[in-house]
PDB file of C-alpha atoms in Angstrom:
ATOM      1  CA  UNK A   1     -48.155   9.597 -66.777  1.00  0.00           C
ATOM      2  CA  UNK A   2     -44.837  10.727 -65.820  1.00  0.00           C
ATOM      3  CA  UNK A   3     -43.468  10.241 -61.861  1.00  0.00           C
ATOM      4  CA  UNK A   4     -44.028  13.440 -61.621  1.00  0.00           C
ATOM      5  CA  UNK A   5     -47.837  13.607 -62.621  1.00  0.00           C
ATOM      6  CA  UNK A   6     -48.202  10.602 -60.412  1.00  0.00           C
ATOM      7  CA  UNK A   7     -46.368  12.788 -57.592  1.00  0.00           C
ATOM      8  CA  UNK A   8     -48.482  15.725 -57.791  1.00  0.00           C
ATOM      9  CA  UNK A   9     -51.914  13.205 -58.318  1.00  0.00           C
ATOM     10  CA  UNK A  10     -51.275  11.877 -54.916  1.00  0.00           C
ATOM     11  CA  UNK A  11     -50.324  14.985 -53.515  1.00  0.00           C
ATOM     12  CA  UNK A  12     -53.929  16.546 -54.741  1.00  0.00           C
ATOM     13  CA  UNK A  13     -55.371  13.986 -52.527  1.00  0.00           C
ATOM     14  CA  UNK A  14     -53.502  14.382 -49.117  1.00  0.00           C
ATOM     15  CA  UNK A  15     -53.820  17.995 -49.261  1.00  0.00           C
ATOM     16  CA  UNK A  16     -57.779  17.515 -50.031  1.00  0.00           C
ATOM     17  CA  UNK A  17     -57.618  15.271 -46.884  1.00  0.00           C
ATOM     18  CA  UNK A  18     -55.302  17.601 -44.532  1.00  0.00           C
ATOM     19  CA  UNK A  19     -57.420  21.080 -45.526  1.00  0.00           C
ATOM     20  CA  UNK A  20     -60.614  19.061 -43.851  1.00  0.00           C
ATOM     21  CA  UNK A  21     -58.644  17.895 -41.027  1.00  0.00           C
ATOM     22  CA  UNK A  22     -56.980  21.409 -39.787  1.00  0.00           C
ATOM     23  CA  UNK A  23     -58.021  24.832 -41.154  1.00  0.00           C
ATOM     24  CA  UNK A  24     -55.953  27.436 -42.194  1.00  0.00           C
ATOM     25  CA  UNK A  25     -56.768  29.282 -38.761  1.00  0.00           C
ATOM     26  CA  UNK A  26     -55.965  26.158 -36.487  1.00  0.00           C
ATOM     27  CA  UNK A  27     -52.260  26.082 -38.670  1.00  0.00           C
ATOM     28  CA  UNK A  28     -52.149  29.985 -37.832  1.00  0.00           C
ATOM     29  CA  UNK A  29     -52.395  29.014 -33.898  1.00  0.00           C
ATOM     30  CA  UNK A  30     -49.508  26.863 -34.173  1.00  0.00           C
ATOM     31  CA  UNK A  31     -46.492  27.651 -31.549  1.00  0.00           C
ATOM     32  CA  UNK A  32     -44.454  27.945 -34.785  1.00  0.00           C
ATOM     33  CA  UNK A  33     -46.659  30.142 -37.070  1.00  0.00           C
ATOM     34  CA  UNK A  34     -45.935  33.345 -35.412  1.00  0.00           C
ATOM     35  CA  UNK A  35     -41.842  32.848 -34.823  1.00  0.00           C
ATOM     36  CA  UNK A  36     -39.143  34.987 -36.372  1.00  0.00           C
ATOM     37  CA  UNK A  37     -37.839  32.785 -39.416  1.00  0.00           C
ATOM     38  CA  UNK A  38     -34.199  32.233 -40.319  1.00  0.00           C
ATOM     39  CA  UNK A  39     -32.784  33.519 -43.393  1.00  0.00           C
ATOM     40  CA  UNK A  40     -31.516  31.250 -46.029  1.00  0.00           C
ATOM     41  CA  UNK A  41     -30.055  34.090 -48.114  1.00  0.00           C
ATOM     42  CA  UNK A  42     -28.000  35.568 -45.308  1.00  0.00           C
ATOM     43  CA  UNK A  43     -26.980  32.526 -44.422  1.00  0.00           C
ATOM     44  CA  UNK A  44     -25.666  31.692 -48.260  1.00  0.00           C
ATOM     45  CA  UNK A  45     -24.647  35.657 -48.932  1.00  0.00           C
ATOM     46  CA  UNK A  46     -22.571  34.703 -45.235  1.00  0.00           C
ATOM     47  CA  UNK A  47     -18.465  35.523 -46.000  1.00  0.00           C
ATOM     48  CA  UNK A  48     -17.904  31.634 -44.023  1.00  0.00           C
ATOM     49  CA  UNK A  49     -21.011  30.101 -45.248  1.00  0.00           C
ATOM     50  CA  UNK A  50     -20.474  26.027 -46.571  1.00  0.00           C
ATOM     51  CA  UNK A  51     -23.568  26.625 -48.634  1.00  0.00           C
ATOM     52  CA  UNK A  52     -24.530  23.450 -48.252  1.00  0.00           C
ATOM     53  CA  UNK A  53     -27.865  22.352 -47.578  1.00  0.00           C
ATOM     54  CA  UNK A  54     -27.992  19.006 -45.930  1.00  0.00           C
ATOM     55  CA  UNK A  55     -31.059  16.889 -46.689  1.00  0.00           C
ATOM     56  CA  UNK A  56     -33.020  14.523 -44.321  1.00  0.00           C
ATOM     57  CA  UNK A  57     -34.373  12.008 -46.694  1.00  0.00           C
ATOM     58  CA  UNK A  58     -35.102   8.140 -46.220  1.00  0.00           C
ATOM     59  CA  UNK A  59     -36.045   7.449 -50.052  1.00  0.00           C
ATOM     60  CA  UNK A  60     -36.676   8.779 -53.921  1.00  0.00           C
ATOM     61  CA  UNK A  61     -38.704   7.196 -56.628  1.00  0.00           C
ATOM     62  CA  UNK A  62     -35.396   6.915 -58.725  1.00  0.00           C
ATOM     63  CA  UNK A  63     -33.491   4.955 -55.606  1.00  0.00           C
ATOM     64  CA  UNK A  64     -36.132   3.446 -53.560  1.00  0.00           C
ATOM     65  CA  UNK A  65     -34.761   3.291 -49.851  1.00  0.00           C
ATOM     66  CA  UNK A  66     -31.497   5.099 -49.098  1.00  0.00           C
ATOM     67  CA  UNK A  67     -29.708   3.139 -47.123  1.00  0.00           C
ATOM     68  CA  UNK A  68     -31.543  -0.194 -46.039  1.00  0.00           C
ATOM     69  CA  UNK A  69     -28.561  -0.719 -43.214  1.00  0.00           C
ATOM     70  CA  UNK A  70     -29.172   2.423 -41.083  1.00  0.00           C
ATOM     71  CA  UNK A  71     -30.671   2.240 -37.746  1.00  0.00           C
ATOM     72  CA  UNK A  72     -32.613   5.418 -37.824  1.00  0.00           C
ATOM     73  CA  UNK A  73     -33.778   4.830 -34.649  1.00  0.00           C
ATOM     74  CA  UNK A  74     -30.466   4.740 -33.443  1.00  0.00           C
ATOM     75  CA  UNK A  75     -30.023   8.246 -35.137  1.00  0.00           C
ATOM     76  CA  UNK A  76     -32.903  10.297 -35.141  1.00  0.00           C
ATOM     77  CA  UNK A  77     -33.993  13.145 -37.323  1.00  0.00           C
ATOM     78  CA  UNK A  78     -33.211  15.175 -34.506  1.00  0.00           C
ATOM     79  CA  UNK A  79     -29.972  13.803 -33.965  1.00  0.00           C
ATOM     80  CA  UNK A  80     -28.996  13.973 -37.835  1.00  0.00           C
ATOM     81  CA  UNK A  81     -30.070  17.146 -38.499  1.00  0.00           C
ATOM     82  CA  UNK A  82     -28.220  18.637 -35.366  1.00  0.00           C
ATOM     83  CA  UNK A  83     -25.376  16.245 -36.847  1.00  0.00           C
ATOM     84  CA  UNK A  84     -25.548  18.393 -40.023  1.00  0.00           C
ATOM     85  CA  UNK A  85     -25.354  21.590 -38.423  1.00  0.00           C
ATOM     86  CA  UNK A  86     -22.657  20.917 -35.954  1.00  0.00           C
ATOM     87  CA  UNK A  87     -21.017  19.813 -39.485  1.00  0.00           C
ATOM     88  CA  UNK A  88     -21.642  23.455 -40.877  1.00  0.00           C
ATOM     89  CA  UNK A  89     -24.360  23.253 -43.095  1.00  0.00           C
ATOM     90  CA  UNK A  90     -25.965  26.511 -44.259  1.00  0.00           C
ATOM     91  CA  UNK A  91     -29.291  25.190 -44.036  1.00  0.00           C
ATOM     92  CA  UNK A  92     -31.102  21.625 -43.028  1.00  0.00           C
ATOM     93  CA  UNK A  93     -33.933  20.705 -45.987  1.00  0.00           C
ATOM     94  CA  UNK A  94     -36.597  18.044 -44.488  1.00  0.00           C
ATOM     95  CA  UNK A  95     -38.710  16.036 -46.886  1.00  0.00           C
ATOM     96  CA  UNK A  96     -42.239  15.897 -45.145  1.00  0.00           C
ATOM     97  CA  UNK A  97     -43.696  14.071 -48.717  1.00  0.00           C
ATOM     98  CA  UNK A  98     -44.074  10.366 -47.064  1.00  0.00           C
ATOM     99  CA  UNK A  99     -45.608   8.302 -50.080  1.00  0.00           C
ATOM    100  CA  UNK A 100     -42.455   8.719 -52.008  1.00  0.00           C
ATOM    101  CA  UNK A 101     -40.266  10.166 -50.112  1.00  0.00           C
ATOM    102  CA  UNK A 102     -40.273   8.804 -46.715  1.00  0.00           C
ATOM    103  CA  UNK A 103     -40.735  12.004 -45.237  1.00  0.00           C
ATOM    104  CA  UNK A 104     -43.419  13.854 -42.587  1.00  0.00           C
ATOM    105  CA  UNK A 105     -44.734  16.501 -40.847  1.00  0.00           C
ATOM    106  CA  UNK A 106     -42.931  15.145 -37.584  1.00  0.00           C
ATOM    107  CA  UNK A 107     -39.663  15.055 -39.563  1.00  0.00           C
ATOM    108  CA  UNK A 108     -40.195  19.009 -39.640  1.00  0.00           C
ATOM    109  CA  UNK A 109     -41.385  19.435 -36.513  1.00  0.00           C
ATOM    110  CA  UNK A 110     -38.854  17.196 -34.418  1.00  0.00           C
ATOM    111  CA  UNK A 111     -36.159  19.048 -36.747  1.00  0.00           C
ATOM    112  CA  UNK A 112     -37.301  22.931 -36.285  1.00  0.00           C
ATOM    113  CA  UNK A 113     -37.157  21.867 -32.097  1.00  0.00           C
ATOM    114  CA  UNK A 114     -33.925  20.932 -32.293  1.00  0.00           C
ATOM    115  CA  UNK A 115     -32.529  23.327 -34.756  1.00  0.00           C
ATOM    116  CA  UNK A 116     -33.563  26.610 -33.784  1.00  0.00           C
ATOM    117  CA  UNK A 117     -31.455  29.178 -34.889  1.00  0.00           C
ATOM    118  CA  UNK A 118     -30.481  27.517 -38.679  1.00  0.00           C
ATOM    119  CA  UNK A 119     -32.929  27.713 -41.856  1.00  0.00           C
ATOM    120  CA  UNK A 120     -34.916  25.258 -42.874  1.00  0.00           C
ATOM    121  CA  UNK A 121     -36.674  24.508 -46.118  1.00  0.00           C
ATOM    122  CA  UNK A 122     -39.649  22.475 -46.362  1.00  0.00           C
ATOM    123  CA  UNK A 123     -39.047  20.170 -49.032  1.00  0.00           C
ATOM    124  CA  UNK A 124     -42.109  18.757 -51.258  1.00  0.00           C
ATOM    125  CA  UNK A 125     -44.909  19.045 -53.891  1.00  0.00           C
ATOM    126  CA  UNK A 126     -46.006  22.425 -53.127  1.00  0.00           C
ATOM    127  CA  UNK A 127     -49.548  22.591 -55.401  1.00  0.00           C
ATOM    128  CA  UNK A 128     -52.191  24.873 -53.299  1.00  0.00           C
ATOM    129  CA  UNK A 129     -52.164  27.668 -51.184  1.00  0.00           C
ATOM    130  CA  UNK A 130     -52.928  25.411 -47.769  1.00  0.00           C
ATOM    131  CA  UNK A 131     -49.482  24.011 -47.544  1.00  0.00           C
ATOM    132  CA  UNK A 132     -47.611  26.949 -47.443  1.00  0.00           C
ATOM    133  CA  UNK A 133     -49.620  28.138 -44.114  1.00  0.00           C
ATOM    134  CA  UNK A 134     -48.848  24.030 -42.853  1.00  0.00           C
ATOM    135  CA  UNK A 135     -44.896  25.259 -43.875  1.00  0.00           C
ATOM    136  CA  UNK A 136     -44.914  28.232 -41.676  1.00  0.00           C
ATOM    137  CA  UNK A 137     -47.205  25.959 -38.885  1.00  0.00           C
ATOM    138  CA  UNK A 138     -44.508  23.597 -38.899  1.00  0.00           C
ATOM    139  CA  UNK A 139     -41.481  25.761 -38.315  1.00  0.00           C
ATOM    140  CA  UNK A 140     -40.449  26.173 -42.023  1.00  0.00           C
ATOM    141  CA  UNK A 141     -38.020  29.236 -42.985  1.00  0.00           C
ATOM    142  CA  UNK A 142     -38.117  28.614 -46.923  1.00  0.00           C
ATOM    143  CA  UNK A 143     -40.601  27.049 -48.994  1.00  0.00           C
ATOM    144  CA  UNK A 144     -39.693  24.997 -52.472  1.00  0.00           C
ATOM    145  CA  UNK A 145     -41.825  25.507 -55.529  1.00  0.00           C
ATOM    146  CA  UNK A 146     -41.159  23.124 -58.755  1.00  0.00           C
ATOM    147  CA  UNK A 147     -41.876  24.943 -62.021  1.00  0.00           C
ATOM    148  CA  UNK A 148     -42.049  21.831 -63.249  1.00  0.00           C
ATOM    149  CA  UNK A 149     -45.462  20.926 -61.439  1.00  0.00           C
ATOM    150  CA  UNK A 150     -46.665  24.985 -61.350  1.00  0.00           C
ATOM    151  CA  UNK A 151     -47.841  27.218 -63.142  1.00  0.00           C
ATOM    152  CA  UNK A 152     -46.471  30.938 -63.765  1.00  0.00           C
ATOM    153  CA  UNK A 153     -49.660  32.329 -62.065  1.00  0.00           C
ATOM    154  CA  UNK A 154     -49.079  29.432 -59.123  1.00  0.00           C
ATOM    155  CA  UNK A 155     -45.375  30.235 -58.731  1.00  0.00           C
ATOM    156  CA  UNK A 156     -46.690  34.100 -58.782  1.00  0.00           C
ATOM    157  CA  UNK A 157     -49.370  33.638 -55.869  1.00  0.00           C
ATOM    158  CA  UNK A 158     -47.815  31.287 -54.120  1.00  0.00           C
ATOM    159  CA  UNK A 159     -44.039  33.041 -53.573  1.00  0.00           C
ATOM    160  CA  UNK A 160     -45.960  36.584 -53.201  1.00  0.00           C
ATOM    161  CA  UNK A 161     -48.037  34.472 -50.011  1.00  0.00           C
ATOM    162  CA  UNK A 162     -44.754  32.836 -48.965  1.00  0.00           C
ATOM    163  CA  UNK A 163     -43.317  36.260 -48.547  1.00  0.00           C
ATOM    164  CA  UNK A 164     -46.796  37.733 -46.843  1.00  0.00           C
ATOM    165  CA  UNK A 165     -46.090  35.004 -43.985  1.00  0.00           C
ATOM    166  CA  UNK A 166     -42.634  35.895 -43.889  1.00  0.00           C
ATOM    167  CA  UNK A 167     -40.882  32.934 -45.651  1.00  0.00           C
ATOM    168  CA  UNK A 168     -38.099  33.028 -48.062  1.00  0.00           C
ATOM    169  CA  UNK A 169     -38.667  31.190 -51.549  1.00  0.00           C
ATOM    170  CA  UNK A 170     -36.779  28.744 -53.442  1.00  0.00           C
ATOM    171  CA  UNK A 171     -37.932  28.374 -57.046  1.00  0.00           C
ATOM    172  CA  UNK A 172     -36.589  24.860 -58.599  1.00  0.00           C
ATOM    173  CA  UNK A 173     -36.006  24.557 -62.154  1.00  0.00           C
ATOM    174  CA  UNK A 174     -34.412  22.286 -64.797  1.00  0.00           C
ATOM    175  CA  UNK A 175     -34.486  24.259 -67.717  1.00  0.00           C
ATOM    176  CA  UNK A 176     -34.514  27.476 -70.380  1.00  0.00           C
ATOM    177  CA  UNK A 177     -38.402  27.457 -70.806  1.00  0.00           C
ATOM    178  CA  UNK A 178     -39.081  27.143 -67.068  1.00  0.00           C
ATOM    179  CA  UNK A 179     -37.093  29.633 -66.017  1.00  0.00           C
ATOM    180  CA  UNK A 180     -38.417  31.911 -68.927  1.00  0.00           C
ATOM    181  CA  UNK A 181     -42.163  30.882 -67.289  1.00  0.00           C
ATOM    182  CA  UNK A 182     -41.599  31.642 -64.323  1.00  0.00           C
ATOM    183  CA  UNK A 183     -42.039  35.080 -62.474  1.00  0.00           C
ATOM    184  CA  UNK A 184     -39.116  35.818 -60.090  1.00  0.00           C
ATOM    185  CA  UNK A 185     -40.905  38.867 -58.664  1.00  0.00           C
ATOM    186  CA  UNK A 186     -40.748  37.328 -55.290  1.00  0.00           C
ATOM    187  CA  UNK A 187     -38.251  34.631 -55.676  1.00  0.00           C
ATOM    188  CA  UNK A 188     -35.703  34.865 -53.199  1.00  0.00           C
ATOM    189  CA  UNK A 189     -32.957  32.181 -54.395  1.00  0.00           C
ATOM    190  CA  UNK A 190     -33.418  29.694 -58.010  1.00  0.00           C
ATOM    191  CA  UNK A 191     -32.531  26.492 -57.820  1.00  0.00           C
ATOM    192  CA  UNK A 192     -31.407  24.075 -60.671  1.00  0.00           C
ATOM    193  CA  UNK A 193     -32.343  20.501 -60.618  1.00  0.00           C
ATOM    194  CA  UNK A 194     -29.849  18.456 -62.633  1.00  0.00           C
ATOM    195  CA  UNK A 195     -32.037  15.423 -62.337  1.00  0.00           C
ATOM    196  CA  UNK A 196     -35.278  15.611 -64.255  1.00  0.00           C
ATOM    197  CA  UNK A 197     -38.227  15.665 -62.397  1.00  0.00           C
ATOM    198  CA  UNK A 198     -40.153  14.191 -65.063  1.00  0.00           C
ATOM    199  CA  UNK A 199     -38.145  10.761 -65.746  1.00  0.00           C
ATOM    200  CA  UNK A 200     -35.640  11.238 -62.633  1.00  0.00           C
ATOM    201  CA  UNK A 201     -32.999  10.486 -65.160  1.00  0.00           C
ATOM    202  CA  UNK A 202     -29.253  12.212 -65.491  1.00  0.00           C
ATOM    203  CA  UNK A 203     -26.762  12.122 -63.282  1.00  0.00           C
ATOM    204  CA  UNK A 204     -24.371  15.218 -63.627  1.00  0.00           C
ATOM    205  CA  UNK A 205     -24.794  18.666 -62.820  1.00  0.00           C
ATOM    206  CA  UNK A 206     -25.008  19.575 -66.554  1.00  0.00           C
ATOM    207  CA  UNK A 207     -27.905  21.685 -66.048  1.00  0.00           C
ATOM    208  CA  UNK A 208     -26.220  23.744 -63.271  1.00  0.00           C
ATOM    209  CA  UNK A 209     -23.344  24.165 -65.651  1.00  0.00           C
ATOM    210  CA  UNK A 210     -25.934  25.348 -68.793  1.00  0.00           C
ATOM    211  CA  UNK A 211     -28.248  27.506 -67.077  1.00  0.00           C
ATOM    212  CA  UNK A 212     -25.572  29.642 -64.471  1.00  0.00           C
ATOM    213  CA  UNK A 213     -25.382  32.443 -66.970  1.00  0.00           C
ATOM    214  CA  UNK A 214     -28.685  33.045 -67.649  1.00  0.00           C
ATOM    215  CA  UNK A 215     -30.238  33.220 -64.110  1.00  0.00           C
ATOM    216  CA  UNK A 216     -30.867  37.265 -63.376  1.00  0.00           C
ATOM    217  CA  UNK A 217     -27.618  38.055 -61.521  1.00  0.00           C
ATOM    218  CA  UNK A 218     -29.955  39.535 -58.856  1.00  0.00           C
ATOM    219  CA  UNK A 219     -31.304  36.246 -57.797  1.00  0.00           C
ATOM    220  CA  UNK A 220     -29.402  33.826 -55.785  1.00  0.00           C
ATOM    221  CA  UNK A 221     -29.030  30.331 -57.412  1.00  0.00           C
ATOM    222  CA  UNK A 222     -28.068  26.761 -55.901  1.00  0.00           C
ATOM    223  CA  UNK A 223     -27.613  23.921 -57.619  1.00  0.00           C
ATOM    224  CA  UNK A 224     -29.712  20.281 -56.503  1.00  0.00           C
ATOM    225  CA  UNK A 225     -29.127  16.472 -56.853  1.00  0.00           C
ATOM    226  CA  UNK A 226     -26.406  15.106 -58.413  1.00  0.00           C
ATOM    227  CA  UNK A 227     -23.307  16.429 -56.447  1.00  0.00           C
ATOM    228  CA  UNK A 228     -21.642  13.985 -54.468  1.00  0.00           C
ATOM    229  CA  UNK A 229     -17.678  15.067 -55.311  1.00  0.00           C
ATOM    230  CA  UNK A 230     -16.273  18.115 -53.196  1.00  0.00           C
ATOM    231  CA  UNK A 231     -14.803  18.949 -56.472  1.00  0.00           C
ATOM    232  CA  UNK A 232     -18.298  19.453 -57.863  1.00  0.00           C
ATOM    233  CA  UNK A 233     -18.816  22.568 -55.370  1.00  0.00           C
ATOM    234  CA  UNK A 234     -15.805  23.640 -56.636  1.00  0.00           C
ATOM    235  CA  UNK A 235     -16.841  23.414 -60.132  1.00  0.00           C
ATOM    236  CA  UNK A 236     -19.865  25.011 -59.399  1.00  0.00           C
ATOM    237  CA  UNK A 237     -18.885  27.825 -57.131  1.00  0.00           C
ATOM    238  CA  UNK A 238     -16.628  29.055 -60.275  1.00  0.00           C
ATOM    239  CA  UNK A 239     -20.025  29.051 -62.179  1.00  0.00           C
ATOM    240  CA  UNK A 240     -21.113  31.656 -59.462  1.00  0.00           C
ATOM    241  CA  UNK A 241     -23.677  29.132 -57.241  1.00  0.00           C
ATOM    242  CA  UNK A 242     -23.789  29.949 -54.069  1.00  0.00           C
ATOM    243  CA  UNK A 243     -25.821  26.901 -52.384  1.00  0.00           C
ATOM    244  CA  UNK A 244     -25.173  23.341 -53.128  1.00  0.00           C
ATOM    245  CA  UNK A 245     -28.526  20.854 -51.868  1.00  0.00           C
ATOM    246  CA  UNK A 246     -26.739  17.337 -50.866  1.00  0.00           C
ATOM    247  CA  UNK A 247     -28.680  14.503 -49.382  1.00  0.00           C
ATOM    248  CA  UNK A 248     -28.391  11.035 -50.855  1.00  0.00           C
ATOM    249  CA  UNK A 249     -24.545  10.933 -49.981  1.00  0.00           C
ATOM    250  CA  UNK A 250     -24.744  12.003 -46.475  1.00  0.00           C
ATOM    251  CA  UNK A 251     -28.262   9.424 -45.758  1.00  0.00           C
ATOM    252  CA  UNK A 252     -26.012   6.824 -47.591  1.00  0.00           C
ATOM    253  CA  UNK A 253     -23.655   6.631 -44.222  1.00  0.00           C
ATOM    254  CA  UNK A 254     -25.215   5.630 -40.784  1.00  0.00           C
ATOM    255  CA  UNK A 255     -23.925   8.856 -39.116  1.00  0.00           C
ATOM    256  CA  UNK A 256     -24.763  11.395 -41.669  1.00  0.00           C
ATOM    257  CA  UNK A 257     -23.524  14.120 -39.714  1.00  0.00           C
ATOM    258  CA  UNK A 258     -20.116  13.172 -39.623  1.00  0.00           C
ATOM    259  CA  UNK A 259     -19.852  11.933 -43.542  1.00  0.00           C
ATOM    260  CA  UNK A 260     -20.864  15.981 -43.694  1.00  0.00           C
ATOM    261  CA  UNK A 261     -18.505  17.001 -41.997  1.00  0.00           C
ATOM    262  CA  UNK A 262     -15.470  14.609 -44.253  1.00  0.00           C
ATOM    263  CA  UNK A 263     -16.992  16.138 -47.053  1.00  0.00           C
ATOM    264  CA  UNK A 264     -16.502  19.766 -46.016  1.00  0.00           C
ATOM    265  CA  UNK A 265     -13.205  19.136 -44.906  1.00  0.00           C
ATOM    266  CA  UNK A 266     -12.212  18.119 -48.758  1.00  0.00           C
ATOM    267  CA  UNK A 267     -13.931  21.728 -49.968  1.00  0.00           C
TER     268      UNK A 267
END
């Protein structure tokens, strides 16, 4: 099995566990659920936008722990993510996967609280129906769906329900075939992944570079992982992407916030 089979195994099983837990109508009386959410595209399409997308995440399969010397305590997910908006980042992406990721529901919750008024995506395994209403419960603006662990009829029902609960869509791809698979019908913005999902190998932005020209010219794309040079967004803006999602570099420093802000300062 590949990391990512094992990835989407587990995730099979939490969801299982969460659906008999809270039901969908318990998630729908969340003080979140009926809010106005925050648009990522604006916010990317915006003339002064960084189009950066700052990441809160404490660990990967491919790196283990981020940064073993930070004192997250001392700065907490509300204080980082504030830190990375202060900074001028177009929108604040939360890992809520905790079994290899480090990440949960609180992380979302504590973050949406304290960052009204900026978009943020819930990042994880999306694989059924059930977490997209948990998304929306838990103050989520965008959702992230990985062709990699989808398929087209999945990507299909879940971006069309993303959009019926007023939620903007980020499709994540690696590659040709999946974006060929996938239905962009109700895709709002397609993301590249220049690290394979399946091996979490590579470490360039190759697949960014390959792929810009043949994403529909209609569709707003960003490119993921891998980008930790402000001469990279350059790069990359020339190739026409609009977003850039950063993480590992910023959770590398113990004020994350303010290594954003160095780093937008060198754009």
């Amino acid at each position: 099995m590949t990391i990512l089979d094992n990835i989407t195994a587990h995730k099979a099983i939490e969801v299982a566990a969460a659906k008999a837990e809270i039901s969908i109508k318990d998630l729908e009386k969340s003080d979140f659920f009926l809010r106005k959410t925050n648009s990522l595209v604006v916010n990317l399409l915006s003339e002064n936008s960084t189009g950066i997308i700052a990441e809160h995440k404490r660990k990967s399969p491919s790196k283990g722990v981020i940064n073993r010397e930070a004192n997250y305590n001392q700065f907490s997910v509300e204080e980082i993510t504030q830190g990375y908006a202060q900074a001028g980042a177009a929108c604040l992406s939360v890992l809520t996967d905790f079994e290899f990721f480090g990440g949960t529901k609180e992380d979302l919750l504590k973050a949406r609280t304290a960052n009204p008024t900026i978009p943020i995506l819930r990042k994880d395994f999306m694989i059924d129906e059930y977490q997209i209403y948990e998304a929306k419960a838990w103050g989520a603006d965008v959702i992230l769906l990985i062709c990699a662990c989808l398929s087209p009829t999945q990507i299909k029902d879940f971006s069309k329900k993303a959009h019926d609960l007023g939620m903007e869509v980020l499709l994540e791809i690696h590659d040709q075939e999946e974006l060929d698979r996938s239905p962009l019908e109700n895709v709002d913005i397609i993301g590249v992944n220049n690290r394979n999902l399946k091996n979490f190998a590579e470490n360039n932005v190759n697949a960014s570079l390959s792929l810009a020209d043949k994403i529909p010219e209609n569709i707003i794309k960003i490119s993921e992982s891998c980008i930790s040079q402000p001469e990279t967004i350059n790069l990359l803006k020339l190739a026409g992407y609009k977003g850039f999602l950063i993480g590992e570099i910023f959770m590398k420093d113990n004020n994350p916030g303010t290594k954003l802000a160095e780093f937008i300062a060198k754009i």
